[in-house]
Amino acid sequence: MPRLRLLSALDAARIQWYHFKAIIVAGMGLFTDAYDLFCIAPVLKMIRKIYYDNHPVGTAVLSTSYAIALLGTALGQLIFGYLGDRVGRTRVYGLCLLLMVLSSFGCGFSVCTTRRSCVIASLGFFRFVLGLGIGGDYPLSATIMSEFANKRTRGAFIAAVFSMQGLGILMSSAVTMVVCEAFKNAGGGSLEKTRAAGMETLAPAESDIAWRLILMIGAIPAALTFYWRMLMPETARYTALVENNATQATKDMQRVMSVTMMPPLPEDASSPTQQQPPSSSSYKLFSRRFFSLHGRDLFAASANWFLVDVVFYTSNLLLAQIFSKHPPNSTNVYDSAFEVAKVAAIVAACSTIPGYWFTVYFIDRVGRVKIQIMGFFIMALVYLVAGIPYTWYRSKHEKSNDIGFMALYGLIFFFSNFGPNTTTFIIPAELFPTRFRSTCHGISGAAGKLGAIVGTVGFLWATKHKHDEEDVFRDMKRVRIVFLILGGVCIAGVLVTYFFTRETMGRSLEENEEDQINTMSLAAPGSLSVNELR
């Protein structure tokens, strides 16, 4: 029984070099994802100085700039997640990376250098295309890593792929600071009034190159891995269970990994188990059978991802506004962007990246559900502790008070990543049958990006200031309300996880599906047997 033996061999395979190579190749897409999605905050600070003469950008333009890439990401997750199940994971994997690389360069080459409406529209278009590539990378990277990994360390491998986001955030901040400092020193940082096509701009002429350079640099790491991504074989589970070609699956795995094939079990050949090795499910996506078996899992994965992205993306937006400081009368185009990037770098190094790697270490020891509940619960506590007495925290702008509040706020990012931000990426890659795995992960992720849009756009408009968007989140009462709302969202995440999310630690991908089928069979005595369902 080559198919059954192959899956058993994959689940029992020792950790080897190809696993780490797959982490790097798959993770570099998420690296680029984080770089491009999180560098937009300082870039918008620069665009405001260059094209708006330091006047307010406007809530509509600001919210659209944040949302356009997120909308593209949500669509990319749905489209490429579906294609990953229809035509194969690796067949569309390279296309996602190609879209990311080309659109990152496109953002830097956004047409027009004088008309701000033209620049913003062009940038928005390329960021939407960038989002499509980023979105496709989510379900494909998670699915490919889950299907390559053994069942003992599968969670750690998927978490390691996702942890590349932390490095992307850190690199985004570092590149922004280096570019800003380099251009500031090279141009003297002086503010010059120039005229171009009748439009006056209060920024050095070379500053228009700086923000474009920041966006384009994000494409380089992903481009370097394109060759190795194209050489990746199709996953054995997809080839064996969806394409029904166990022989080719075995050849592919033996070409890149040292897999020990177990001998056939000495059972009667007429045994139903021997005649019916694990295979892809025969029922259709979104059929009644699908929803009866996997509807709860799909709801839990989507709802949890929606809730955590509301919190995660809103927290990043708040971070840039609450902690970034520059002289109120400063007109230097680089200062505000540098400060936003510096704060993001501190939080990434001290909270975000450690949180990712705590998950890598504990995910296969503690379990997904416990870590997710813990993360949601501690984030809720921090938001309540910070929100209820927020006026007292921020009434004085003393350095010690800022450091203490930043340390408290940093716990949010630590337990977001040592918690639901990482586990919501892992769980959908383990719960669903092989032929639906990429699609369902894409649906769950798209729900998350909907939450991200709600978190960014919704709170931008809800806390809209009448005069200057620099003071949007500095109104203490409004920030206090935001903190309390986010605390409530985290409590909702605790409840959804506790009541609806199943644990997948230490189980093979096929066992997770079979467990659900058996549960349904026991609940409904007249229902089909496991083999009849396959």
Coordinates of C-alpha atoms in Angstrom, one line a residue, residues 35-478:
Y35 CA 7.9 44.5 4.8
D36 CA 5.5 45.9 2.3
L37 CA 2.4 46.0 4.5
F38 CA 4.2 47.7 7.4
C39 CA 6.4 50.2 5.6
I40 CA 3.4 52.1 4.3
A41 CA 3.0 54.1 7.6
P42 CA 6.3 55.9 7.4
V43 CA 6.0 56.2 3.6
L44 CA 2.7 58.0 4.0
K45 CA 4.3 60.4 6.5
M46 CA 6.8 61.3 3.7
I47 CA 4.1 61.6 1.0
R48 CA 2.3 64.0 3.2
K49 CA 5.3 66.3 3.4
I50 CA 6.1 66.0 -0.3
Y51 CA 2.7 66.1 -2.0
Y52 CA 0.5 67.8 0.6
D53 CA 2.8 70.6 1.8
N54 CA 2.5 69.2 5.3
H55 CA -1.3 69.7 5.2
P56 CA -3.6 66.9 6.4
V57 CA -3.8 64.0 3.8
G58 CA -7.5 63.4 4.6
T59 CA -9.1 60.4 6.2
A60 CA -10.5 59.1 2.9
V61 CA -7.1 59.0 1.2
L62 CA -5.4 57.7 4.4
S63 CA -7.8 54.9 5.0
T64 CA -7.8 53.9 1.3
S65 CA -4.0 53.8 1.3
Y66 CA -4.1 51.3 4.2
A67 CA -7.1 49.3 2.9
I68 CA -6.2 48.8 -0.7
A69 CA -3.4 46.3 -0.1
L70 CA -5.5 44.5 2.5
L71 CA -8.4 44.2 0.1
G72 CA -6.0 42.8 -2.5
T73 CA -4.6 40.4 0.1
A74 CA -8.1 39.1 1.0
L75 CA -8.9 38.5 -2.7
G76 CA -5.5 36.9 -3.3
Q77 CA -6.1 34.5 -0.4
L78 CA -9.5 33.4 -1.9
I79 CA -8.3 33.1 -5.5
F80 CA -4.9 31.5 -5.0
G81 CA -6.2 29.4 -2.1
Y82 CA -8.7 27.9 -4.5
L83 CA -6.2 27.5 -7.3
G84 CA -3.8 25.7 -4.9
D85 CA -6.4 23.0 -4.4
R86 CA -7.5 22.9 -8.1
V87 CA -4.2 22.9 -9.9
G88 CA -1.6 22.2 -7.2
R89 CA 0.3 24.2 -4.6
T90 CA 3.6 24.7 -6.3
R91 CA 2.1 25.4 -9.8
V92 CA 0.8 28.8 -8.6
Y93 CA 3.4 29.3 -5.8
G94 CA 5.9 31.0 -8.1
L95 CA 3.2 33.2 -9.6
C96 CA 2.4 34.7 -6.2
L97 CA 6.1 35.6 -5.6
L98 CA 6.4 37.1 -9.1
L99 CA 3.4 39.3 -8.4
M100 CA 5.0 40.5 -5.2
V101 CA 8.3 41.3 -6.7
L102 CA 7.0 43.1 -9.8
S103 CA 4.4 45.1 -7.9
S104 CA 6.9 46.1 -5.2
F105 CA 9.0 47.6 -8.0
G106 CA 5.9 49.0 -9.5
C107 CA 5.1 50.9 -6.2
G108 CA 8.5 52.5 -6.4
F109 CA 8.0 53.5 -10.1
S110 CA 4.5 54.9 -9.5
V111 CA 3.9 57.2 -12.4
C112 CA 3.9 61.0 -12.0
T113 CA 6.2 63.0 -9.7
T114 CA 4.2 66.2 -9.5
R115 CA 0.5 65.5 -9.4
R116 CA -0.4 63.9 -6.1
S117 CA -3.7 62.5 -7.3
C118 CA -1.8 60.6 -10.0
V119 CA 0.8 59.4 -7.6
I120 CA -1.7 58.2 -5.0
A121 CA -3.8 56.4 -7.7
S122 CA -0.8 54.7 -9.2
L123 CA 0.5 53.7 -5.8
G124 CA -2.9 52.3 -4.9
F125 CA -3.0 50.2 -8.0
F126 CA 0.4 48.6 -7.5
R127 CA -0.3 48.0 -3.8
F128 CA -3.6 46.2 -4.7
V129 CA -1.6 43.9 -7.1
L130 CA 1.0 43.5 -4.4
G131 CA -1.8 42.4 -2.0
L132 CA -3.0 39.8 -4.5
G133 CA 0.5 38.2 -4.4
I134 CA 0.8 38.5 -0.7
G135 CA -2.6 37.0 -0.2
G136 CA -1.8 34.0 -2.3
D137 CA 1.3 33.4 -0.3
Y138 CA -0.6 32.9 2.9
P139 CA -2.5 29.7 2.2
L140 CA 0.1 28.2 -0.1
S141 CA 3.0 28.7 2.3
A142 CA 1.1 27.3 5.3
T143 CA -0.3 24.3 3.3
I144 CA 3.0 23.4 1.7
M145 CA 4.8 23.5 5.0
S146 CA 2.1 21.5 6.8
E147 CA 2.2 18.8 4.1
F148 CA 6.0 18.5 4.1
A149 CA 6.4 18.4 7.9
N150 CA 6.3 15.5 10.3
K151 CA 3.5 15.4 12.8
R152 CA 5.8 15.9 15.9
T153 CA 7.2 19.2 14.8
R154 CA 4.7 20.4 12.2
G155 CA 3.5 23.3 14.3
A156 CA 7.0 24.6 14.9
F157 CA 7.8 24.5 11.2
I158 CA 4.7 26.4 10.2
A159 CA 5.3 28.9 13.0
A160 CA 8.9 29.3 11.8
V161 CA 7.6 30.2 8.4
F162 CA 5.2 32.7 9.8
S163 CA 7.9 34.2 12.1
M164 CA 9.7 35.6 9.0
Q165 CA 7.1 38.3 9.2
G166 CA 8.8 39.6 12.3
L167 CA 12.1 39.9 10.4
G168 CA 10.2 41.6 7.6
I169 CA 8.9 44.2 10.0
L170 CA 12.3 44.8 11.5
M171 CA 13.9 45.0 8.1
S172 CA 11.2 47.5 6.9
S173 CA 12.0 49.8 9.9
A174 CA 15.7 49.5 9.5
V175 CA 15.6 50.2 5.7
T176 CA 13.3 53.2 6.3
M177 CA 15.7 54.7 9.0
V178 CA 18.8 54.1 6.9
V179 CA 17.3 55.6 3.8
C180 CA 15.9 58.6 5.7
E181 CA 19.1 59.3 7.5
A182 CA 21.2 58.9 4.3
F183 CA 19.0 61.2 2.2
K184 CA 18.8 63.7 5.1
N185 CA 22.6 63.9 5.4
A186 CA 23.2 63.9 1.7
G187 CA 20.8 66.8 1.1
G188 CA 21.5 68.5 4.4
G189 CA 17.9 67.9 5.5
S190 CA 17.1 71.4 4.4
L191 CA 13.6 72.3 3.4
E192 CA 13.4 73.8 0.0
K193 CA 10.5 75.2 -1.8
T194 CA 10.5 74.0 -5.4
R195 CA 8.0 74.4 -8.1
A196 CA 7.2 71.6 -10.6
A197 CA 4.4 71.9 -13.0
G198 CA 2.8 74.7 -11.0
M199 CA 2.7 72.8 -7.7
E200 CA 4.7 73.9 -4.7
T201 CA 6.2 71.3 -2.5
L202 CA 7.8 71.8 0.9
A203 CA 10.5 69.1 0.6
P204 CA 13.9 68.5 -0.9
A205 CA 13.6 67.3 -4.5
E206 CA 15.4 64.0 -3.8
S207 CA 12.9 63.1 -1.1
D208 CA 10.6 61.8 -3.8
I209 CA 13.2 59.2 -4.6
A210 CA 13.6 58.2 -0.9
W211 CA 10.1 56.8 -0.3
R212 CA 10.1 55.0 -3.7
L213 CA 13.5 53.3 -2.8
I214 CA 12.0 52.1 0.5
L215 CA 9.2 50.4 -1.2
M216 CA 11.3 48.8 -3.9
I217 CA 14.0 47.3 -1.5
G218 CA 11.3 45.0 -0.1
A219 CA 11.2 43.0 -3.4
I220 CA 14.9 42.0 -3.2
P221 CA 14.8 39.2 -0.6
A222 CA 11.8 37.5 -2.3
A223 CA 13.4 37.8 -5.7
L224 CA 16.4 35.9 -4.4
T225 CA 14.3 32.9 -3.5
F226 CA 12.3 32.7 -6.8
Y227 CA 14.6 30.1 -8.3
W228 CA 14.4 27.7 -5.3
R229 CA 10.6 28.2 -5.1
M230 CA 10.2 27.1 -8.7
L231 CA 12.3 23.9 -8.0
M232 CA 10.1 22.8 -5.1
P233 CA 8.2 19.6 -6.0
E234 CA 4.5 19.2 -5.4
T235 CA 3.6 18.1 -1.9
A236 CA 3.3 14.3 -1.6
R237 CA -0.1 14.6 0.0
Y238 CA -1.5 16.6 -2.9
T239 CA 0.0 14.3 -5.5
A240 CA -1.2 11.1 -3.7
L241 CA -4.5 12.1 -2.3
V242 CA -5.8 14.6 -4.9
E243 CA -4.1 13.6 -8.1
N244 CA -4.2 9.9 -7.0
N245 CA -0.6 9.3 -8.0
A246 CA 1.1 7.7 -5.0
T247 CA 4.0 6.5 -7.1
Q248 CA 4.9 10.0 -8.3
A249 CA 4.5 11.3 -4.8
T250 CA 7.0 8.8 -3.5
K251 CA 9.5 9.7 -6.2
D252 CA 9.1 13.4 -5.5
M253 CA 9.7 13.0 -1.7
Q254 CA 12.6 10.7 -2.1
R255 CA 14.2 13.2 -4.5
V256 CA 14.4 16.0 -1.8
M257 CA 14.1 14.1 1.5
S258 CA 15.4 11.0 3.1
V259 CA 12.1 9.1 3.7
T260 CA 12.1 5.6 5.1
M261 CA 9.2 3.7 3.7
M262 CA 7.6 1.3 6.2
P263 CA 6.9 -2.2 5.1
P264 CA 3.3 -3.2 4.4
L265 CA 1.3 -4.2 7.4
P266 CA 0.8 -8.0 7.7
E267 CA -3.0 -7.8 7.4
D268 CA -5.5 -9.6 5.3
A269 CA -5.5 -8.0 1.8
S270 CA -9.3 -8.1 1.9
S271 CA -9.3 -5.8 5.0
P272 CA -11.4 -2.6 4.2
T273 CA -8.5 -0.6 5.7
Q274 CA -6.1 -2.1 3.2
Q275 CA -8.4 -1.7 0.3
Q276 CA -9.2 1.9 1.2
P277 CA -6.1 3.8 2.2
P278 CA -6.5 7.4 3.2
S279 CA -7.6 9.5 0.2
S280 CA -9.0 12.8 -0.6
S281 CA -12.6 13.4 0.4
S282 CA -15.2 12.7 -2.2
Y283 CA -17.8 15.2 -1.1
K284 CA -17.8 18.7 -2.6
L285 CA -16.7 22.0 -1.1
F286 CA -19.6 23.8 0.6
S287 CA -21.8 20.7 0.3
R288 CA -24.0 19.7 3.2
R289 CA -21.6 17.0 4.1
F290 CA -18.7 19.5 4.0
F291 CA -20.5 21.9 6.4
S292 CA -21.6 19.0 8.7
L293 CA -18.0 17.8 9.0
H294 CA -16.0 21.0 8.7
G295 CA -18.4 24.0 9.2
R296 CA -17.5 24.4 12.8
D297 CA -13.8 24.3 12.1
L298 CA -14.1 26.9 9.2
F299 CA -16.2 29.2 11.4
A300 CA -13.7 29.0 14.3
A301 CA -10.7 29.5 12.1
S302 CA -12.3 32.5 10.3
A303 CA -13.8 34.1 13.4
N304 CA -10.5 33.9 15.3
W305 CA -8.5 35.3 12.5
F306 CA -11.0 38.1 12.0
L307 CA -10.8 39.0 15.7
V308 CA -7.0 38.9 16.0
D309 CA -6.5 41.0 12.9
V310 CA -8.9 43.7 14.2
V311 CA -6.6 43.9 17.2
F312 CA -3.2 43.4 15.5
Y313 CA -3.6 46.0 12.7
T314 CA -5.4 48.6 14.9
S315 CA -2.6 48.2 17.5
N316 CA 0.1 48.9 14.8
L317 CA -1.8 52.0 13.7
L318 CA -2.2 53.2 17.3
L319 CA 1.5 52.5 17.9
A320 CA 2.6 54.8 15.1
Q321 CA 0.4 57.6 16.4
I322 CA 0.8 57.3 20.1
F323 CA 4.6 56.9 20.4
S324 CA 6.1 58.5 17.4
K325 CA 7.6 61.9 18.3
H326 CA 9.2 64.7 16.3
P327 CA 9.4 68.4 17.0
P328 CA 5.9 69.9 16.5
N329 CA 7.3 72.6 14.2
S330 CA 9.7 70.4 12.4
T331 CA 9.3 70.6 8.6
N332 CA 12.0 68.0 7.7
V333 CA 10.5 65.4 5.4
Y334 CA 12.5 62.6 6.9
D335 CA 12.0 63.2 10.7
S336 CA 8.4 61.9 11.1
A337 CA 9.1 58.8 9.0
F338 CA 12.3 58.1 10.9
E339 CA 10.4 58.3 14.2
V340 CA 7.6 56.0 13.1
A341 CA 10.1 53.4 11.8
K342 CA 12.2 53.7 15.0
V343 CA 9.3 52.9 17.3
A344 CA 8.3 49.9 15.1
A345 CA 11.8 48.6 15.1
I346 CA 12.0 48.7 18.9
V347 CA 8.7 46.9 19.3
A348 CA 9.6 44.3 16.7
A349 CA 13.0 43.6 18.3
C350 CA 11.7 43.5 21.9
S351 CA 8.2 42.1 21.5
T352 CA 7.1 40.9 18.1
I353 CA 10.1 38.7 17.1
P354 CA 10.5 37.1 20.6
G355 CA 6.7 36.3 20.6
Y356 CA 7.1 34.5 17.3
W357 CA 9.9 32.3 18.5
F358 CA 8.3 31.5 21.8
T359 CA 5.5 30.1 19.7
V360 CA 8.0 28.1 17.6
Y361 CA 9.4 26.5 20.8
F362 CA 6.1 25.9 22.7
I363 CA 3.6 25.2 19.9
D364 CA 4.2 21.4 19.9
R365 CA 4.7 21.2 23.6
V366 CA 1.7 23.2 24.9
G367 CA -0.7 23.0 22.0
R368 CA -2.4 25.5 19.7
V369 CA -5.6 26.0 21.6
K370 CA -4.0 26.8 24.9
I371 CA -1.5 29.2 23.4
Q372 CA -4.3 31.0 21.5
I373 CA -6.5 31.3 24.6
M374 CA -3.6 32.5 26.7
G375 CA -2.7 35.1 24.0
F376 CA -6.2 36.5 23.7
F377 CA -6.7 36.5 27.5
I378 CA -3.5 38.4 28.3
M379 CA -4.0 40.9 25.5
A380 CA -7.5 41.6 26.9
L381 CA -6.0 42.2 30.4
V382 CA -3.3 44.6 29.0
Y383 CA -5.9 46.6 27.0
L384 CA -8.1 46.9 30.1
V385 CA -5.2 47.8 32.3
A386 CA -3.9 50.3 29.8
G387 CA -7.3 51.6 28.8
I388 CA -9.2 52.2 32.0
P389 CA -6.6 54.6 33.5
Y390 CA -5.3 55.8 30.2
T391 CA -5.7 59.5 31.1
W392 CA -3.4 59.0 34.1
Y393 CA -0.9 57.1 31.9
R394 CA -0.7 59.9 29.3
S395 CA -1.4 63.0 31.3
K396 CA 2.3 63.8 31.5
H397 CA 4.7 63.3 28.7
E398 CA 7.6 62.4 30.8
K399 CA 10.2 60.0 29.4
S400 CA 9.8 57.5 32.3
N401 CA 6.0 57.4 31.8
D402 CA 6.5 56.8 28.1
I403 CA 8.9 53.9 28.7
G404 CA 6.6 52.3 31.2
F405 CA 3.6 52.6 28.9
M406 CA 5.6 51.3 25.9
A407 CA 6.7 48.3 28.0
L408 CA 3.0 47.6 28.8
Y409 CA 2.0 48.1 25.2
G410 CA 4.8 45.8 24.1
L411 CA 3.1 43.0 25.9
I412 CA 0.3 43.2 23.4
F413 CA 2.6 42.5 20.5
F414 CA 4.4 39.8 22.4
F415 CA 1.3 37.8 23.3
S416 CA -0.3 38.5 19.9
N417 CA 2.5 36.6 18.3
F418 CA 3.0 34.2 21.2
G419 CA -0.7 33.6 20.7
P420 CA -3.5 34.1 18.2
N421 CA -1.6 36.0 15.5
T422 CA 0.5 32.9 14.9
T423 CA -1.9 30.1 15.8
T424 CA -4.6 31.4 13.5
F425 CA -2.1 30.9 10.6
I426 CA -1.2 27.3 11.8
I427 CA -4.6 25.8 12.6
P428 CA -6.4 26.1 9.2
A429 CA -3.4 24.4 7.6
E430 CA -4.0 21.3 9.8
L431 CA -7.8 20.9 10.2
F432 CA -9.1 20.4 6.7
P433 CA -8.9 17.6 4.1
T434 CA -6.1 17.8 1.5
R435 CA -8.3 18.7 -1.4
F436 CA -9.9 21.7 0.6
R437 CA -6.9 22.7 2.8
S438 CA -5.6 25.6 0.7
T439 CA -9.1 26.9 0.0
C440 CA -10.2 26.8 3.6
H441 CA -7.0 28.4 4.8
G442 CA -7.6 31.2 2.2
I443 CA -11.1 31.7 3.4
S444 CA -10.0 31.9 7.0
G445 CA -7.2 34.4 6.1
A446 CA -9.6 36.5 4.0
A447 CA -11.8 36.8 7.0
G448 CA -8.8 38.0 8.9
K449 CA -8.0 40.7 6.3
L450 CA -11.6 41.8 6.5
G451 CA -10.9 42.2 10.2
A452 CA -7.8 44.2 9.4
I453 CA -9.8 46.5 7.2
V454 CA -12.3 47.0 9.9
G455 CA -9.5 47.7 12.4
T456 CA -7.7 50.2 10.3
V457 CA -10.4 52.0 8.3
G458 CA -13.1 51.7 10.9
F459 CA -11.0 53.2 13.7
L460 CA -9.5 55.9 11.4
W461 CA -13.0 57.2 10.7
A462 CA -14.3 56.6 14.2
T463 CA -11.5 58.7 15.7
K464 CA -11.4 61.3 12.9
H465 CA -10.1 64.6 14.0
K466 CA -11.5 67.8 12.7
H467 CA -8.3 69.7 12.3
D468 CA -5.1 67.7 12.1
E469 CA -4.7 63.9 11.6
E470 CA -1.5 64.0 13.7
D471 CA -3.8 64.4 16.7
V472 CA -6.3 61.7 15.7
F473 CA -5.2 59.2 18.3
R474 CA -3.8 61.7 20.9
D475 CA -7.2 62.5 22.2
M476 CA -7.1 60.6 25.4
K477 CA -10.8 59.8 25.7
R478 CA -10.9 58.4 22.2

